PDB file of C-alpha atoms and ligand atoms in Angstrom:
ATOM      1  CA  MET A  20      -8.067  -5.846 -31.448  1.00  0.00           C
ATOM      2  CA  ASP A  21      -4.610  -6.766 -32.701  1.00  0.00           C
ATOM      3  CA  GLU A  22      -1.497  -6.415 -30.552  1.00  0.00           C
ATOM      4  CA  PHE A  23      -0.688  -2.898 -31.691  1.00  0.00           C
ATOM      5  CA  ALA A  24      -4.220  -1.627 -31.285  1.00  0.00           C
ATOM      6  CA  LEU A  25      -4.280  -3.092 -27.775  1.00  0.00           C
ATOM      7  CA  ILE A  26      -1.091  -1.322 -26.754  1.00  0.00           C
ATOM      8  CA  ARG A  27      -2.272   1.966 -28.211  1.00  0.00           C
ATOM      9  CA  HIS A  28      -5.605   1.653 -26.485  1.00  0.00           C
ATOM     10  CA  TYR A  29      -4.495   0.837 -22.960  1.00  0.00           C
ATOM     11  CA  PHE A  30      -1.183   2.615 -22.749  1.00  0.00           C
ATOM     12  CA  ARG A  31      -2.172   5.840 -24.485  1.00  0.00           C
ATOM     13  CA  GLY A  32      -2.754   7.561 -21.144  1.00  0.00           C
ATOM     14  CA  LEU A  33       0.788   6.742 -19.991  1.00  0.00           C
ATOM     15  CA  THR A  34       2.607   8.920 -22.496  1.00  0.00           C
ATOM     16  CA  PRO A  35       2.220  12.517 -21.326  1.00  0.00           C
ATOM     17  CA  VAL A  36       3.851  15.322 -23.284  1.00  0.00           C
ATOM     18  CA  ARG A  37       7.178  16.028 -21.597  1.00  0.00           C
ATOM     19  CA  GLU A  38       9.843  18.573 -22.404  1.00  0.00           C
ATOM     20  CA  ASP A  39      12.539  15.940 -21.871  1.00  0.00           C
ATOM     21  CA  VAL A  40      11.099  13.628 -24.558  1.00  0.00           C
ATOM     22  CA  ALA A  41      12.156  14.739 -28.026  1.00  0.00           C
ATOM     23  CA  LEU A  42      10.432  11.709 -29.574  1.00  0.00           C
ATOM     24  CA  GLY A  43       8.188   9.219 -27.780  1.00  0.00           C
ATOM     25  CA  ILE A  44       6.458   5.972 -28.775  1.00  0.00           C
ATOM     26  CA  GLY A  45       5.998   5.325 -32.481  1.00  0.00           C
ATOM     27  CA  ASP A  46       9.471   5.301 -34.010  1.00  0.00           C
ATOM     28  CA  ASP A  47      12.277   2.734 -33.746  1.00  0.00           C
ATOM     29  CA  CYS A  48      13.664   4.461 -30.669  1.00  0.00           C
ATOM     30  CA  ALA A  49      12.567   7.146 -28.275  1.00  0.00           C
ATOM     31  CA  LEU A  50      14.751  10.247 -28.076  1.00  0.00           C
ATOM     32  CA  LEU A  51      15.238  11.429 -24.509  1.00  0.00           C
ATOM     33  CA  CYS A  52      16.926  14.527 -23.131  1.00  0.00           C
ATOM     34  CA  PRO A  53      18.393  14.321 -19.604  1.00  0.00           C
ATOM     35  CA  PRO A  54      19.004  17.802 -18.134  1.00  0.00           C
ATOM     36  CA  PRO A  55      22.475  19.202 -18.923  1.00  0.00           C
ATOM     37  CA  GLY A  56      25.028  18.290 -16.246  1.00  0.00           C
ATOM     38  CA  GLU A  57      23.061  15.323 -14.981  1.00  0.00           C
ATOM     39  CA  GLU A  58      23.821  11.619 -15.218  1.00  0.00           C
ATOM     40  CA  LEU A  59      21.289   9.139 -16.599  1.00  0.00           C
ATOM     41  CA  ALA A  60      20.228   6.525 -14.007  1.00  0.00           C
ATOM     42  CA  VAL A  61      18.859   3.303 -15.558  1.00  0.00           C
ATOM     43  CA  THR A  62      17.454   0.176 -13.909  1.00  0.00           C
ATOM     44  CA  THR A  63      15.560  -2.937 -15.055  1.00  0.00           C
ATOM     45  CA  ASP A  64      13.452  -5.395 -13.065  1.00  0.00           C
ATOM     46  CA  THR A  65      11.383  -8.373 -14.176  1.00  0.00           C
ATOM     47  CA  LEU A  66       8.320  -9.721 -12.375  1.00  0.00           C
ATOM     48  CA  VAL A  67       7.343 -13.311 -13.245  1.00  0.00           C
ATOM     49  CA  ALA A  68       3.959 -14.839 -12.350  1.00  0.00           C
ATOM     50  CA  GLY A  69       4.171 -17.353  -9.502  1.00  0.00           C
ATOM     51  CA  ARG A  70       7.603 -16.171  -8.452  1.00  0.00           C
ATOM     52  CA  HIS A  71       7.302 -12.440  -7.805  1.00  0.00           C
ATOM     53  CA  PHE A  72       3.619 -12.054  -7.079  1.00  0.00           C
ATOM     54  CA  PRO A  73       1.044 -14.381  -5.501  1.00  0.00           C
ATOM     55  CA  GLU A  74      -1.890 -15.750  -7.495  1.00  0.00           C
ATOM     56  CA  GLN A  75      -4.212 -13.327  -5.666  1.00  0.00           C
ATOM     57  CA  ALA A  76      -2.439 -10.245  -7.069  1.00  0.00           C
ATOM     58  CA  THR A  77      -4.715  -8.336  -9.448  1.00  0.00           C
ATOM     59  CA  GLY A  78      -3.695  -6.770 -12.758  1.00  0.00           C
ATOM     60  CA  TYR A  79      -3.795  -3.430 -10.964  1.00  0.00           C
ATOM     61  CA  ASP A  80      -1.411  -4.641  -8.234  1.00  0.00           C
ATOM     62  CA  ILE A  81       1.020  -6.090 -10.776  1.00  0.00           C
ATOM     63  CA  GLY A  82       1.041  -2.888 -12.832  1.00  0.00           C
ATOM     64  CA  TRP A  83       1.681  -0.807  -9.737  1.00  0.00           C
ATOM     65  CA  LYS A  84       4.379  -3.053  -8.337  1.00  0.00           C
ATOM     66  CA  ALA A  85       6.254  -3.482 -11.619  1.00  0.00           C
ATOM     67  CA  LEU A  86       6.816   0.270 -11.742  1.00  0.00           C
ATOM     68  CA  ALA A  87       7.229   0.687  -7.961  1.00  0.00           C
ATOM     69  CA  VAL A  88      10.172  -1.725  -7.668  1.00  0.00           C
ATOM     70  CA  ASN A  89      11.972   0.099 -10.460  1.00  0.00           C
ATOM     71  CA  LEU A  90      11.287   3.560  -9.014  1.00  0.00           C
ATOM     72  CA  SER A  91      12.609   2.179  -5.717  1.00  0.00           C
ATOM     73  CA  ASP A  92      15.940   1.472  -7.416  1.00  0.00           C
ATOM     74  CA  LEU A  93      16.050   5.036  -8.751  1.00  0.00           C
ATOM     75  CA  ALA A  94      15.219   6.287  -5.238  1.00  0.00           C
ATOM     76  CA  ALA A  95      18.153   4.299  -3.848  1.00  0.00           C
ATOM     77  CA  MET A  96      20.490   6.272  -6.132  1.00  0.00           C
ATOM     78  CA  GLY A  97      18.924   9.627  -5.275  1.00  0.00           C
ATOM     79  CA  ALA A  98      17.710   9.956  -8.876  1.00  0.00           C
ATOM     80  CA  THR A  99      14.676  11.876 -10.113  1.00  0.00           C
ATOM     81  CA  PRO A 100      12.440   9.470 -12.091  1.00  0.00           C
ATOM     82  CA  ARG A 101      11.635  10.575 -15.653  1.00  0.00           C
ATOM     83  CA  TRP A 102      10.812   7.778 -18.111  1.00  0.00           C
ATOM     84  CA  PHE A 103      10.112   4.069 -18.372  1.00  0.00           C
ATOM     85  CA  GLN A 104      10.033   1.322 -20.999  1.00  0.00           C
ATOM     86  CA  LEU A 105       7.753  -1.702 -20.706  1.00  0.00           C
ATOM     87  CA  ALA A 106       8.163  -5.229 -22.104  1.00  0.00           C
ATOM     88  CA  LEU A 107       5.054  -7.279 -21.455  1.00  0.00           C
ATOM     89  CA  THR A 108       4.597 -11.012 -22.074  1.00  0.00           C
ATOM     90  CA  LEU A 109       0.978 -12.170 -21.826  1.00  0.00           C
ATOM     91  CA  PRO A 110      -0.614 -15.634 -22.154  1.00  0.00           C
ATOM     92  CA  GLN A 111      -3.598 -14.057 -23.931  1.00  0.00           C
ATOM     93  CA  ALA A 112      -4.895 -10.579 -24.652  1.00  0.00           C
ATOM     94  CA  ASP A 113      -7.258 -10.437 -21.670  1.00  0.00           C
ATOM     95  CA  GLU A 114      -8.736  -6.967 -21.967  1.00  0.00           C
ATOM     96  CA  GLY A 115     -10.020  -6.796 -18.388  1.00  0.00           C
ATOM     97  CA  TRP A 116      -6.612  -7.698 -17.000  1.00  0.00           C
ATOM     98  CA  LEU A 117      -4.835  -5.332 -19.388  1.00  0.00           C
ATOM     99  CA  ALA A 118      -7.122  -2.431 -18.438  1.00  0.00           C
ATOM    100  CA  ALA A 119      -6.492  -3.035 -14.711  1.00  0.00           C
ATOM    101  CA  PHE A 120      -2.744  -3.416 -15.311  1.00  0.00           C
ATOM    102  CA  ALA A 121      -2.587  -0.126 -17.240  1.00  0.00           C
ATOM    103  CA  GLN A 122      -4.612   1.553 -14.476  1.00  0.00           C
ATOM    104  CA  GLY A 123      -2.237   0.410 -11.688  1.00  0.00           C
ATOM    105  CA  LEU A 124       0.805   1.331 -13.740  1.00  0.00           C
ATOM    106  CA  GLY A 125      -0.751   4.673 -14.714  1.00  0.00           C
ATOM    107  CA  ASP A 126      -1.789   5.646 -11.183  1.00  0.00           C
ATOM    108  CA  LEU A 127       1.779   5.275  -9.900  1.00  0.00           C
ATOM    109  CA  ALA A 128       3.295   6.834 -13.051  1.00  0.00           C
ATOM    110  CA  ARG A 129       1.154   9.951 -12.618  1.00  0.00           C
ATOM    111  CA  LEU A 130       2.094  10.161  -8.931  1.00  0.00           C
ATOM    112  CA  TYR A 131       5.763  10.517  -9.908  1.00  0.00           C
ATOM    113  CA  GLY A 132       5.296  12.236 -13.266  1.00  0.00           C
ATOM    114  CA  VAL A 133       7.083   9.507 -15.240  1.00  0.00           C
ATOM    115  CA  GLY A 134       6.213   8.866 -18.882  1.00  0.00           C
ATOM    116  CA  LEU A 135       6.137   5.646 -20.917  1.00  0.00           C
ATOM    117  CA  THR A 136       8.542   6.040 -23.831  1.00  0.00           C
ATOM    118  CA  GLY A 137       8.360   2.643 -25.512  1.00  0.00           C
ATOM    119  CA  GLY A 138       8.332  -1.107 -25.117  1.00  0.00           C
ATOM    120  CA  ASP A 139       7.282  -4.412 -26.532  1.00  0.00           C
ATOM    121  CA  THR A 140       4.437  -6.935 -26.189  1.00  0.00           C
ATOM    122  CA  THR A 141       4.760 -10.675 -26.805  1.00  0.00           C
ATOM    123  CA  ARG A 142       2.741 -13.820 -26.151  1.00  0.00           C
ATOM    124  CA  GLY A 143       3.835 -16.312 -23.449  1.00  0.00           C
ATOM    125  CA  PRO A 144       3.695 -16.958 -19.681  1.00  0.00           C
ATOM    126  CA  LEU A 145       2.902 -13.734 -17.786  1.00  0.00           C
ATOM    127  CA  SER A 146       6.039 -11.670 -17.247  1.00  0.00           C
ATOM    128  CA  VAL A 147       6.536  -7.935 -16.851  1.00  0.00           C
ATOM    129  CA  THR A 148       9.914  -6.307 -17.512  1.00  0.00           C
ATOM    130  CA  LEU A 149      10.209  -2.642 -16.830  1.00  0.00           C
ATOM    131  CA  THR A 150      13.152  -0.305 -17.348  1.00  0.00           C
ATOM    132  CA  ALA A 151      12.978   2.952 -15.436  1.00  0.00           C
ATOM    133  CA  MET A 152      15.204   5.911 -16.166  1.00  0.00           C
ATOM    134  CA  GLY A 153      15.914   9.036 -14.209  1.00  0.00           C
ATOM    135  CA  SER A 154      18.613  11.614 -13.717  1.00  0.00           C
ATOM    136  CA  VAL A 155      20.840  12.781 -10.923  1.00  0.00           C
ATOM    137  CA  PRO A 156      23.281  15.728 -10.796  1.00  0.00           C
ATOM    138  CA  ALA A 157      26.787  14.618 -11.804  1.00  0.00           C
ATOM    139  CA  ALA A 158      28.665  12.899  -8.935  1.00  0.00           C
ATOM    140  CA  ALA A 159      25.686  13.282  -6.548  1.00  0.00           C
ATOM    141  CA  ALA A 160      24.261   9.760  -6.899  1.00  0.00           C
ATOM    142  CA  LEU A 161      24.095   7.592  -3.774  1.00  0.00           C
ATOM    143  CA  ARG A 162      26.215   4.491  -4.359  1.00  0.00           C
ATOM    144  CA  ARG A 163      26.602   1.290  -2.394  1.00  0.00           C
ATOM    145  CA  SER A 164      30.327   1.840  -2.087  1.00  0.00           C
ATOM    146  CA  GLY A 165      30.470   4.988   0.043  1.00  0.00           C
ATOM    147  CA  ALA A 166      29.824   3.731   3.591  1.00  0.00           C
ATOM    148  CA  GLN A 167      32.460   4.767   6.153  1.00  0.00           C
ATOM    149  CA  GLU A 168      33.397   3.551   9.618  1.00  0.00           C
ATOM    150  CA  GLY A 169      31.261   5.349  12.219  1.00  0.00           C
ATOM    151  CA  ASP A 170      28.315   5.959   9.865  1.00  0.00           C
ATOM    152  CA  LEU A 171      24.864   5.231  11.211  1.00  0.00           C
ATOM    153  CA  VAL A 172      22.939   2.557   9.321  1.00  0.00           C
ATOM    154  CA  CYS A 173      19.400   3.922   9.010  1.00  0.00           C
ATOM    155  CA  VAL A 174      16.193   2.662   7.403  1.00  0.00           C
ATOM    156  CA  THR A 175      13.079   4.515   6.288  1.00  0.00           C
ATOM    157  CA  GLY A 176       9.567   3.475   7.340  1.00  0.00           C
ATOM    158  CA  THR A 177       8.995   0.054   8.894  1.00  0.00           C
ATOM    159  CA  LEU A 178      10.321  -3.396   8.005  1.00  0.00           C
ATOM    160  CA  GLY A 179       8.571  -6.746   7.645  1.00  0.00           C
ATOM    161  CA  ASP A 180       5.053  -5.658   6.676  1.00  0.00           C
ATOM    162  CA  ALA A 181       5.022  -7.076   3.145  1.00  0.00           C
ATOM    163  CA  ALA A 182       6.531 -10.356   4.338  1.00  0.00           C
ATOM    164  CA  LEU A 183       3.915 -10.637   7.084  1.00  0.00           C
ATOM    165  CA  ALA A 184       1.138  -9.993   4.532  1.00  0.00           C
ATOM    166  CA  LEU A 185       2.513 -12.690   2.222  1.00  0.00           C
ATOM    167  CA  HIS A 186       2.990 -15.136   5.099  1.00  0.00           C
ATOM    168  CA  THR A 187      -0.604 -14.551   6.245  1.00  0.00           C
ATOM    169  CA  LEU A 188      -1.972 -14.940   2.693  1.00  0.00           C
ATOM    170  CA  GLN A 189      -0.096 -18.192   2.248  1.00  0.00           C
ATOM    171  CA  ALA A 190      -1.543 -19.491   5.540  1.00  0.00           C
ATOM    172  CA  GLY A 191      -5.001 -18.879   4.052  1.00  0.00           C
ATOM    173  CA  GLU A 192      -5.825 -16.229   6.647  1.00  0.00           C
ATOM    174  CA  GLN A 193      -7.473 -12.836   6.255  1.00  0.00           C
ATOM    175  CA  VAL A 194      -5.042  -9.945   5.724  1.00  0.00           C
ATOM    176  CA  ASP A 195      -5.718  -6.395   6.872  1.00  0.00           C
ATOM    177  CA  GLU A 196      -6.048  -3.935   3.914  1.00  0.00           C
ATOM    178  CA  ALA A 197      -3.221  -1.663   5.020  1.00  0.00           C
ATOM    179  CA  LEU A 198      -0.869  -4.601   5.429  1.00  0.00           C
ATOM    180  CA  LEU A 199      -1.876  -6.035   2.057  1.00  0.00           C
ATOM    181  CA  ALA A 200      -1.111  -2.671   0.428  1.00  0.00           C
ATOM    182  CA  ARG A 201       2.440  -2.914   1.777  1.00  0.00           C
ATOM    183  CA  LEU A 202       2.822  -6.135  -0.234  1.00  0.00           C
ATOM    184  CA  HIS A 203       0.998  -5.246  -3.436  1.00  0.00           C
ATOM    185  CA  ARG A 204       1.431  -1.474  -3.648  1.00  0.00           C
ATOM    186  CA  PRO A 205       4.811  -0.476  -2.256  1.00  0.00           C
ATOM    187  CA  GLN A 206       5.506   3.266  -2.136  1.00  0.00           C
ATOM    188  CA  PRO A 207       8.935   3.966  -3.648  1.00  0.00           C
ATOM    189  CA  ARG A 208      10.902   6.339  -1.402  1.00  0.00           C
ATOM    190  CA  VAL A 209      11.758   8.741  -4.214  1.00  0.00           C
ATOM    191  CA  ALA A 210      11.544  11.997  -2.232  1.00  0.00           C
ATOM    192  CA  ALA A 211      13.644  10.485   0.560  1.00  0.00           C
ATOM    193  CA  GLY A 212      16.356   9.398  -1.893  1.00  0.00           C
ATOM    194  CA  ILE A 213      16.571  12.873  -3.401  1.00  0.00           C
ATOM    195  CA  ALA A 214      16.614  14.540   0.029  1.00  0.00           C
ATOM    196  CA  LEU A 215      19.428  12.244   1.199  1.00  0.00           C
ATOM    197  CA  ARG A 216      21.721  12.882  -1.798  1.00  0.00           C
ATOM    198  CA  ARG A 217      24.071  15.209   0.044  1.00  0.00           C
ATOM    199  CA  LEU A 218      23.559  13.776   3.526  1.00  0.00           C
ATOM    200  CA  ALA A 219      24.185  10.037   3.089  1.00  0.00           C
ATOM    201  CA  HIS A 220      27.400   8.253   2.102  1.00  0.00           C
ATOM    202  CA  ALA A 221      25.709   5.130   0.697  1.00  0.00           C
ATOM    203  CA  ALA A 222      22.250   3.730   0.014  1.00  0.00           C
ATOM    204  CA  ILE A 223      20.383   0.674  -1.229  1.00  0.00           C
ATOM    205  CA  ASP A 224      16.698  -0.135  -1.476  1.00  0.00           C
ATOM    206  CA  LEU A 225      15.425  -3.066   0.557  1.00  0.00           C
ATOM    207  CA  SER A 226      14.002  -5.608  -1.865  1.00  0.00           C
ATOM    208  CA  ASP A 227      15.398  -8.888  -0.499  1.00  0.00           C
ATOM    209  CA  GLY A 228      15.525  -8.013   3.212  1.00  0.00           C
ATOM    210  CA  LEU A 229      17.957  -5.947   5.284  1.00  0.00           C
ATOM    211  CA  ALA A 230      20.208  -8.933   6.078  1.00  0.00           C
ATOM    212  CA  GLY A 231      21.076  -9.493   2.433  1.00  0.00           C
ATOM    213  CA  ASP A 232      20.771  -5.968   1.105  1.00  0.00           C
ATOM    214  CA  LEU A 233      22.994  -4.406   3.776  1.00  0.00           C
ATOM    215  CA  LEU A 234      25.649  -6.988   2.878  1.00  0.00           C
ATOM    216  CA  HIS A 235      25.785  -5.467  -0.617  1.00  0.00           C
ATOM    217  CA  ILE A 236      26.699  -2.093   0.912  1.00  0.00           C
ATOM    218  CA  LEU A 237      29.256  -3.682   3.255  1.00  0.00           C
ATOM    219  CA  GLU A 238      30.910  -5.625   0.435  1.00  0.00           C
ATOM    220  CA  ALA A 239      30.969  -2.643  -1.929  1.00  0.00           C
ATOM    221  CA  SER A 240      32.332  -0.355   0.779  1.00  0.00           C
ATOM    222  CA  GLY A 241      34.809  -2.832   2.329  1.00  0.00           C
ATOM    223  CA  VAL A 242      33.393  -2.332   5.828  1.00  0.00           C
ATOM    224  CA  GLY A 243      31.248  -4.172   8.402  1.00  0.00           C
ATOM    225  CA  ALA A 244      28.284  -3.269  10.593  1.00  0.00           C
ATOM    226  CA  ASP A 245      26.743  -3.916  13.991  1.00  0.00           C
ATOM    227  CA  VAL A 246      22.955  -4.058  13.661  1.00  0.00           C
ATOM    228  CA  SER A 247      20.810  -3.737  16.771  1.00  0.00           C
ATOM    229  CA  VAL A 248      17.843  -6.073  16.218  1.00  0.00           C
ATOM    230  CA  ASP A 249      15.791  -4.338  18.915  1.00  0.00           C
ATOM    231  CA  ALA A 250      16.021  -1.065  16.983  1.00  0.00           C
ATOM    232  CA  LEU A 251      14.431  -2.409  13.776  1.00  0.00           C
ATOM    233  CA  PRO A 252      11.315  -0.271  13.139  1.00  0.00           C
ATOM    234  CA  ALA A 253       8.130  -2.352  13.128  1.00  0.00           C
ATOM    235  CA  SER A 254       4.466  -1.605  12.484  1.00  0.00           C
ATOM    236  CA  PRO A 255       2.088  -2.708  15.280  1.00  0.00           C
ATOM    237  CA  ALA A 256       1.177  -5.831  13.240  1.00  0.00           C
ATOM    238  CA  VAL A 257       4.795  -6.931  12.929  1.00  0.00           C
ATOM    239  CA  ALA A 258       5.694  -5.887  16.492  1.00  0.00           C
ATOM    240  CA  ALA A 259       2.882  -8.140  17.761  1.00  0.00           C
ATOM    241  CA  ARG A 260       4.656 -11.187  16.329  1.00  0.00           C
ATOM    242  CA  GLN A 261       6.778 -12.619  19.114  1.00  0.00           C
ATOM    243  CA  GLU A 262       8.003 -15.465  16.985  1.00  0.00           C
ATOM    244  CA  GLY A 263       9.389 -14.855  13.546  1.00  0.00           C
ATOM    245  CA  ARG A 264       9.627 -11.060  13.846  1.00  0.00           C
ATOM    246  CA  LEU A 265      13.344 -10.984  13.105  1.00  0.00           C
ATOM    247  CA  SER A 266      12.954 -13.301  10.162  1.00  0.00           C
ATOM    248  CA  LEU A 267      10.212 -11.084   8.674  1.00  0.00           C
ATOM    249  CA  GLN A 268      12.206  -7.913   9.278  1.00  0.00           C
ATOM    250  CA  LEU A 269      15.657  -9.092   8.244  1.00  0.00           C
ATOM    251  CA  ALA A 270      14.946 -11.623   5.511  1.00  0.00           C
ATOM    252  CA  GLY A 271      11.282 -11.295   4.517  1.00  0.00           C
ATOM    253  CA  GLY A 272      11.932  -8.961   1.609  1.00  0.00           C
ATOM    254  CA  ASP A 273       9.643  -6.727  -0.454  1.00  0.00           C
ATOM    255  CA  ASP A 274       9.996  -3.810   1.986  1.00  0.00           C
ATOM    256  CA  TYR A 275      11.058  -1.266  -0.648  1.00  0.00           C
ATOM    257  CA  GLU A 276      12.298   1.030   2.076  1.00  0.00           C
ATOM    258  CA  LEU A 277      15.726   2.666   1.823  1.00  0.00           C
ATOM    259  CA  CYS A 278      18.747   1.662   3.877  1.00  0.00           C
ATOM    260  CA  VAL A 279      21.261   4.515   4.081  1.00  0.00           C
ATOM    261  CA  CYS A 280      24.603   5.033   5.775  1.00  0.00           C
ATOM    262  CA  LEU A 281      25.201   8.556   7.001  1.00  0.00           C
ATOM    263  CA  PRO A 282      27.514  10.367   9.413  1.00  0.00           C
ATOM    264  CA  PRO A 283      25.823  10.785  12.839  1.00  0.00           C
ATOM    265  CA  GLN A 284      25.963  14.581  12.565  1.00  0.00           C
ATOM    266  CA  ASN A 285      23.675  14.437   9.494  1.00  0.00           C
ATOM    267  CA  LEU A 286      20.889  12.461  11.164  1.00  0.00           C
ATOM    268  CA  ALA A 287      18.914  15.425  12.521  1.00  0.00           C
ATOM    269  CA  GLU A 288      18.905  17.236   9.164  1.00  0.00           C
ATOM    270  CA  ALA A 289      18.005  14.052   7.306  1.00  0.00           C
ATOM    271  CA  ARG A 290      15.060  13.511   9.637  1.00  0.00           C
ATOM    272  CA  ARG A 291      13.887  17.102   9.149  1.00  0.00           C
ATOM    273  CA  LYS A 292      13.952  16.707   5.380  1.00  0.00           C
ATOM    274  CA  LEU A 293      12.099  13.381   5.255  1.00  0.00           C
ATOM    275  CA  ASP A 294       8.350  13.034   5.558  1.00  0.00           C
ATOM    276  CA  LEU A 295       8.659   9.488   6.924  1.00  0.00           C
ATOM    277  CA  PRO A 296      10.514   7.983   9.871  1.00  0.00           C
ATOM    278  CA  LEU A 297      14.283   7.451   9.536  1.00  0.00           C
ATOM    279  CA  THR A 298      15.492   5.013  12.189  1.00  0.00           C
ATOM    280  CA  PRO A 299      19.124   4.263  13.088  1.00  0.00           C
ATOM    281  CA  VAL A 300      19.464   0.479  13.357  1.00  0.00           C
ATOM    282  CA  GLY A 301      23.209   0.077  13.513  1.00  0.00           C
ATOM    283  CA  ARG A 302      26.669   1.427  12.906  1.00  0.00           C
ATOM    284  CA  ILE A 303      29.339   0.845  10.279  1.00  0.00           C
ATOM    285  CA  THR A 304      32.505  -0.796  11.605  1.00  0.00           C
ATOM    286  CA  ALA A 305      35.995  -1.138  10.141  1.00  0.00           C
ATOM    287  CA  ARG A 306      36.029  -4.917  10.583  1.00  0.00           C
ATOM    288  CA  PRO A 307      34.277  -6.328   7.492  1.00  0.00           C
ATOM    289  CA  ARG A 308      31.623  -8.397   9.231  1.00  0.00           C
ATOM    290  CA  LEU A 309      27.863  -8.083   9.768  1.00  0.00           C
ATOM    291  CA  ARG A 310      27.036  -8.641  13.452  1.00  0.00           C
ATOM    292  CA  TYR A 311      23.620  -8.620  15.098  1.00  0.00           C
ATOM    293  CA  VAL A 312      23.428  -7.372  18.667  1.00  0.00           C
ATOM    294  CA  ASP A 313      20.622  -7.049  21.228  1.00  0.00           C
ATOM    295  CA  ALA A 314      19.759  -3.948  23.235  1.00  0.00           C
ATOM    296  CA  GLY A 315      22.471  -4.854  25.758  1.00  0.00           C
ATOM    297  CA  GLY A 316      25.126  -5.034  23.029  1.00  0.00           C
ATOM    298  CA  ARG A 317      25.372  -8.842  23.225  1.00  0.00           C
ATOM    299  CA  GLU A 318      25.996 -10.572  19.925  1.00  0.00           C
ATOM    300  CA  LEU A 319      23.208 -12.766  18.543  1.00  0.00           C
ATOM    301  CA  LEU A 320      24.084 -15.584  16.221  1.00  0.00           C
ATOM    302  CA  LEU A 321      21.568 -15.231  13.406  1.00  0.00           C
ATOM    303  CA  ASN A 322      21.938 -16.581   9.946  1.00  0.00           C
ATOM    304  CA  PHE A 323      19.441 -15.048   7.575  1.00  0.00           C
ATOM    305  CA  ALA A 324      19.986 -15.716   3.931  1.00  0.00           C
ATOM    306  CA  ALA A 325      18.386 -13.209   1.605  1.00  0.00           C
ATOM    307  CA  TYR A 326      16.080 -14.454  -1.080  1.00  0.00           C
ATOM    308  CA  ARG A 327      18.110 -15.684  -4.016  1.00  0.00           C
ATOM    309  CA  HIS A 328      16.753 -16.827  -7.349  1.00  0.00           C
ATOM    310  CA  PHE A 329      19.674 -19.125  -8.093  1.00  0.00           C
ATOM    311  CA  GLY A 330      21.303 -20.620  -5.069  1.00  0.00           C
TER     312      GLY A 330
HETATM  313 MG1  LIG B  15      17.720  -2.336  -5.637  1.00  0.00          MG
END
């Protein structure tokens, strides 16, 4: 099969008929129709072999994760996912891999009702670039810049699971299935992001680890935060780690949970609306500094650098 036949064959199932697609794959551009009164939310992420996923990741895992990390960015803005574009670079047209990749991508796409509206395929070292698009009512998007003194810093789900799975894989040890799924098949917190639109002042998704990602909110908002390390929500597997727990939870990365800043009086309603745990882990302060404290309020001197590609 030539390149075009391959794309048609494996990605055909990813282009459902949608009312908000005036013209899909097959022309020079797609024509998309965001709902009137809503803003278009657009994000792009690239996954490169050897850097963003371990050798053991299957085509299915890579397809799933490529879309999941993009939907996570939409979730962090409170946007409703609608469409995505895919640029795929492959060393060779391996049909088995391509079928698995399309399956992983398709399973997550169907879960969130997003449609593939175009893309490109080229030959080269394995790399997946995905652009996801969604919409959010005008002025309702959750930005990084809205955190205010006194807000609670809260996170969804648990932190450190994906990092523990990766750490265990790299040590050549057996990894529990549920933990491995946290690494390879993150669940974007789309419903949580939408539910928090009118309750939170600021949000970000946790891709590099709370230590680094929270800093983005603090810098954009011109505030600081006290984070209570004993409050960080952990799964039993991560909680069992005496050593290295904080490093996994603060700087491990790949959590794809949401970190939101909200006024304390909104916490109860936010928890009612979410179908996953929302845990306060700190508080926004006026002084622009990120401090870590223990349960007794004593400051801990930790220095966790987030994962950086160039640095
Ligand atoms: Mg993000």
